[in-house]
Short mmCIF file of C-alpha atoms and ligand atoms in Angstrom, two decimals:
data_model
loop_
_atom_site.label_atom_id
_atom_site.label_comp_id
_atom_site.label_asym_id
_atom_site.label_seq_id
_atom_site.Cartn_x
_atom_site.Cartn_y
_atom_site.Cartn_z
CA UNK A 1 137.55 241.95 154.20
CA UNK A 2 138.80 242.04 150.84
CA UNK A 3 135.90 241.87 148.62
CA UNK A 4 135.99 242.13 144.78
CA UNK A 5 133.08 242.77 142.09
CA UNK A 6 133.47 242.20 138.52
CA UNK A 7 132.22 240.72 135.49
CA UNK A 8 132.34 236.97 135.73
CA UNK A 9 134.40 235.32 133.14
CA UNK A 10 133.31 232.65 131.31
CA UNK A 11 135.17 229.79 132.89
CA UNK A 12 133.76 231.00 136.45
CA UNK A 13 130.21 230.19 135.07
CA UNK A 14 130.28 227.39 136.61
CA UNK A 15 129.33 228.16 140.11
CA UNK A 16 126.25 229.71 138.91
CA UNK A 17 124.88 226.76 137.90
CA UNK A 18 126.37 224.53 141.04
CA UNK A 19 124.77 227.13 143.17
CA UNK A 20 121.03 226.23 141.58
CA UNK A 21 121.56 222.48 141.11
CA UNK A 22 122.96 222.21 144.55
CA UNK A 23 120.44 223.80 146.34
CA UNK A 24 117.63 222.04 148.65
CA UNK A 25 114.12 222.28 147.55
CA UNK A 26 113.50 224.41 150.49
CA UNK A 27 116.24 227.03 149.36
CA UNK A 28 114.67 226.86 146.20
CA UNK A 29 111.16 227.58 147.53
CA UNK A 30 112.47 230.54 149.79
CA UNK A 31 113.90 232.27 146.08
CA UNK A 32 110.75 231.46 144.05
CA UNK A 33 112.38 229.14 142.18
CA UNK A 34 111.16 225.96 140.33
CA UNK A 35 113.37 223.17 140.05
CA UNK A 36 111.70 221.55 136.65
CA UNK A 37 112.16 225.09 135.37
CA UNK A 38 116.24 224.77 135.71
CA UNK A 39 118.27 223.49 132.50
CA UNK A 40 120.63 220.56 132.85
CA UNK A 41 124.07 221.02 133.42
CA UNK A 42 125.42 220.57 130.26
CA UNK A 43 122.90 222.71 128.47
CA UNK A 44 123.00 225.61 130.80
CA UNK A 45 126.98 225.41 130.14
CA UNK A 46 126.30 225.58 126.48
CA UNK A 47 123.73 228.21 126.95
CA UNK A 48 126.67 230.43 128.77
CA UNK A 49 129.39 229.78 126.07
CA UNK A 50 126.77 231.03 123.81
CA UNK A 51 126.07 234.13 126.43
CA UNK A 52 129.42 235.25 125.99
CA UNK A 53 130.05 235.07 122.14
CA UNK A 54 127.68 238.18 122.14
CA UNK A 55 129.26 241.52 122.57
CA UNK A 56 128.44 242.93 125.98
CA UNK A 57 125.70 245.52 124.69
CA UNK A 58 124.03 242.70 122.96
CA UNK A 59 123.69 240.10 125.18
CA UNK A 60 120.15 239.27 127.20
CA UNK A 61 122.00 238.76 130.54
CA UNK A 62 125.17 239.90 132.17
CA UNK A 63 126.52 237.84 135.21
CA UNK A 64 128.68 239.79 138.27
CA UNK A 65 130.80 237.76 140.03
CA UNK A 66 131.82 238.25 144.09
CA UNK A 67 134.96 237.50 145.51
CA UNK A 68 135.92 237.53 148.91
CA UNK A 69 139.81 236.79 149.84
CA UNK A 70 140.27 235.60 146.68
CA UNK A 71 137.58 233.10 146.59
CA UNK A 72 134.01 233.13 144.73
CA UNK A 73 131.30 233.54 147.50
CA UNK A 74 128.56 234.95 145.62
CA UNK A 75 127.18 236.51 142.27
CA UNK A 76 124.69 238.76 140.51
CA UNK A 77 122.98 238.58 137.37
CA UNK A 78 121.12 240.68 134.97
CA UNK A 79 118.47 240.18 132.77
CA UNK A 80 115.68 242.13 131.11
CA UNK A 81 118.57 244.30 129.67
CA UNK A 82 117.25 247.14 127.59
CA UNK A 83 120.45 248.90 126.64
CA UNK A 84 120.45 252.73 127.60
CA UNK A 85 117.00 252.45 129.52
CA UNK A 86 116.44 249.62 132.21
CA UNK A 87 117.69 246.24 133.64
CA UNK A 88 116.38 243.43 136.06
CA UNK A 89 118.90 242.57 138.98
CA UNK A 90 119.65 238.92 140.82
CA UNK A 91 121.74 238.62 144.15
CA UNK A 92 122.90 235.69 146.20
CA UNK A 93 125.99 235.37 148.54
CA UNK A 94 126.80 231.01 147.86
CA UNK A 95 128.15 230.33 150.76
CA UNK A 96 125.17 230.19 153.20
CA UNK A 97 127.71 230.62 156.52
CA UNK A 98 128.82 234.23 154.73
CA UNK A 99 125.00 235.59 154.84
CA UNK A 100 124.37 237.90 156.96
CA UNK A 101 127.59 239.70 157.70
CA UNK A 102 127.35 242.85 155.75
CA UNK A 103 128.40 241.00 152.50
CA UNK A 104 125.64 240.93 150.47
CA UNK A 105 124.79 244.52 151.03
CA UNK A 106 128.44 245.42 149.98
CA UNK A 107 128.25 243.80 146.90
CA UNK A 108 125.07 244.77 145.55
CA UNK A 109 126.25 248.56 146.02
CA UNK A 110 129.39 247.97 144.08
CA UNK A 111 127.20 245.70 141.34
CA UNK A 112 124.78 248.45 141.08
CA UNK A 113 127.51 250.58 139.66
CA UNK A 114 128.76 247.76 137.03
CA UNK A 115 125.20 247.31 135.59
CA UNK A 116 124.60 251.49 135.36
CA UNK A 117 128.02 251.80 133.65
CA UNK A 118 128.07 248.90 131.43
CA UNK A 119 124.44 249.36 130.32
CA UNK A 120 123.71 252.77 130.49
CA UNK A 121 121.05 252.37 132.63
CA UNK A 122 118.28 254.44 133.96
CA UNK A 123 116.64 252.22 136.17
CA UNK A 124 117.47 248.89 137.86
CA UNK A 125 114.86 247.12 139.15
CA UNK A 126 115.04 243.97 141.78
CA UNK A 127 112.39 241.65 142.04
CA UNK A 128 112.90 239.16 144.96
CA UNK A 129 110.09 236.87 146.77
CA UNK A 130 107.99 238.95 148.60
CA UNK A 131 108.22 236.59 151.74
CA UNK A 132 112.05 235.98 151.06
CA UNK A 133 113.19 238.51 153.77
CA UNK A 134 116.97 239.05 153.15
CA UNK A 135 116.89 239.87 149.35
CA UNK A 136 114.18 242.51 150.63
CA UNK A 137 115.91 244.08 153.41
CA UNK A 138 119.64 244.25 151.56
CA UNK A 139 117.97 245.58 148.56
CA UNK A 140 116.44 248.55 151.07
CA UNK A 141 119.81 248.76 152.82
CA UNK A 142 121.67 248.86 149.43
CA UNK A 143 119.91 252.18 148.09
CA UNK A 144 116.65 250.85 146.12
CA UNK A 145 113.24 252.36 146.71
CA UNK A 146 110.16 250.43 147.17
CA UNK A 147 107.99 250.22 144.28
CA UNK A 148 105.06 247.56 145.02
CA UNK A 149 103.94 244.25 145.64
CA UNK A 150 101.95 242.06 143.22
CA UNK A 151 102.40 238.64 141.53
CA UNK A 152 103.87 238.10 138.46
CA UNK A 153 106.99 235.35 137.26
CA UNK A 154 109.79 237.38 137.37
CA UNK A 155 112.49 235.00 135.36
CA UNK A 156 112.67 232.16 133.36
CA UNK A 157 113.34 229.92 136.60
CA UNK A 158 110.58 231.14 138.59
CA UNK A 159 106.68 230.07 139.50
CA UNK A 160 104.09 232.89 139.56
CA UNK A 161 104.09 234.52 142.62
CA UNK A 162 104.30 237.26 144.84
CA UNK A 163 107.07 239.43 144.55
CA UNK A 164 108.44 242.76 145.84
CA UNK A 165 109.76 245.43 143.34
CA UNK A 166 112.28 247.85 144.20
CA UNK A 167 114.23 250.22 141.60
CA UNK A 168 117.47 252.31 141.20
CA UNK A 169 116.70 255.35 139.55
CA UNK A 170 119.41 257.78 137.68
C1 COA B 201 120.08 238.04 149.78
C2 COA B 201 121.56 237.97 150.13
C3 COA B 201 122.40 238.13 148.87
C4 COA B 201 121.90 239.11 151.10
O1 COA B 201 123.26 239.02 151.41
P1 COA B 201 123.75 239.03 152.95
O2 COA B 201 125.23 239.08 152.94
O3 COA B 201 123.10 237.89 153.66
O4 COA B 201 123.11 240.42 153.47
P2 COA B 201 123.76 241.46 154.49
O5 COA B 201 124.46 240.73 155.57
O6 COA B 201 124.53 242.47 153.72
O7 COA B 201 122.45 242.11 155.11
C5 COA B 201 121.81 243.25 154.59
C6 COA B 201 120.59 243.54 155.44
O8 COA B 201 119.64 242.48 155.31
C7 COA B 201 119.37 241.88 156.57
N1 COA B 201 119.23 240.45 156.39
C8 COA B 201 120.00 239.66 155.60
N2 COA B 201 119.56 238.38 155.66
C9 COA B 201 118.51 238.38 156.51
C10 COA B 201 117.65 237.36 156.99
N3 COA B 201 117.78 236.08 156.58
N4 COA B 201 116.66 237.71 157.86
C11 COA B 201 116.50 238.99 158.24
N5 COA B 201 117.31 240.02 157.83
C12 COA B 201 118.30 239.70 156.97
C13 COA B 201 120.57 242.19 157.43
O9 COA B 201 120.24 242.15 158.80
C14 COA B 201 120.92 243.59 156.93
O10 COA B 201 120.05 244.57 157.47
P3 COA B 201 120.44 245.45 158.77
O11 COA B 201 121.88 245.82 158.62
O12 COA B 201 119.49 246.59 158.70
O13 COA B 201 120.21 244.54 159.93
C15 COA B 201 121.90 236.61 150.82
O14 COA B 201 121.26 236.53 152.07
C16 COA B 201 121.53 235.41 149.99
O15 COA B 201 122.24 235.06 149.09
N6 COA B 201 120.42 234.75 150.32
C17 COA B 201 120.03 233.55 149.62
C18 COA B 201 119.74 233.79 148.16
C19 COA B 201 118.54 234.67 147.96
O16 COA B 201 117.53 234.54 148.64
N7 COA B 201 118.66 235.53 146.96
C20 COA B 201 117.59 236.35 146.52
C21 COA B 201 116.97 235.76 145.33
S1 COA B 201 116.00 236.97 144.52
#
């Protein structure tokens, strides 16, 4: 398994937004996510070519690409960036046939390190679906402690509901 974890460049933006406009309502449901909330195509492209005119330390989100063999199978973004202090992770392997092999867990470790280094972090907080089980049980497996359980919309893509919040503390 040759896995590799790195910042995604801007012409690999793309499967970020494939991923979301390609998944089924019920995919969408599992991740807390509301389909009227996503941007069109073209606009979420433009909103990424504006992403990464920002120097690193300045921008509102940072994206981690996964590779496997060579080939994109998953990615990680950040948001809630406070530079020096604290940061809100994403995760999800794309290729649903590649879930549940060890991946995920793999990646998030090595993504973990990317986001403490490249934004001095203190904490790193994760705030899946509290009834999405695999974010929750990677996340565990990966290193994060369990913080609590409440209700809240977590991102810009999500409906209000109940999520689970684990950190990374250094
Ligand atoms: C969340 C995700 C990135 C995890 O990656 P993965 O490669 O499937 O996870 P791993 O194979 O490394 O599994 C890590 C642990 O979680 C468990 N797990 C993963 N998916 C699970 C599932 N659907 N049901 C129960 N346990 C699951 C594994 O069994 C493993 O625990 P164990 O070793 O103690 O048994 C991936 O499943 C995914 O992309 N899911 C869809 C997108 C999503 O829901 N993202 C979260 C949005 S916040």
């Amino acid at each position: 398994m040759n896995l590799d974890v790195r910042e995604m460049m801007l012409d690999e933006t793309d499967i970020v937004i494939d991923y979301f406009h390609s998944s089924t309502p019920e995919h969408l449901e599992t991740m807390g996510v509301d389909p009227t909330r996503m941007p069109g195509r073209s606009i979420w492209s433009s909103r990424f070519k504006e992403l990464y005119a920002q120097p690193i330390s300045e921008r509102p989100n940072f994206v981690v690409i996964w590779r496997l063999d060579d080939k994109p199978i998953g990615f990680s973004s950040c948001d809630k960036i406070v530079f020096g202090s604290r940061a809100n992770m994403h995760l999800h392997v794309v290729v649903p046939e590649l879930r549940q092999r060890g991946i995920g867990v793999e990646c998030v470790r090595r993504t973990v390190e990317i986001y403490f280094r490249t934004f001095a972090l203190k904490q790193l907080f994760c705030e899946p679906n509290a009834y999405n089980v695999a974010p929750n049980r990677t996340l565990q497996k990966a290193g994060f402690k369990y913080v609590k359980t409440y209700k809240t919309v977590p991102g810009p893509l999500n409906y209000h509901q109940a999520v689970t919040r684990w950190v990374i503390e250094r």
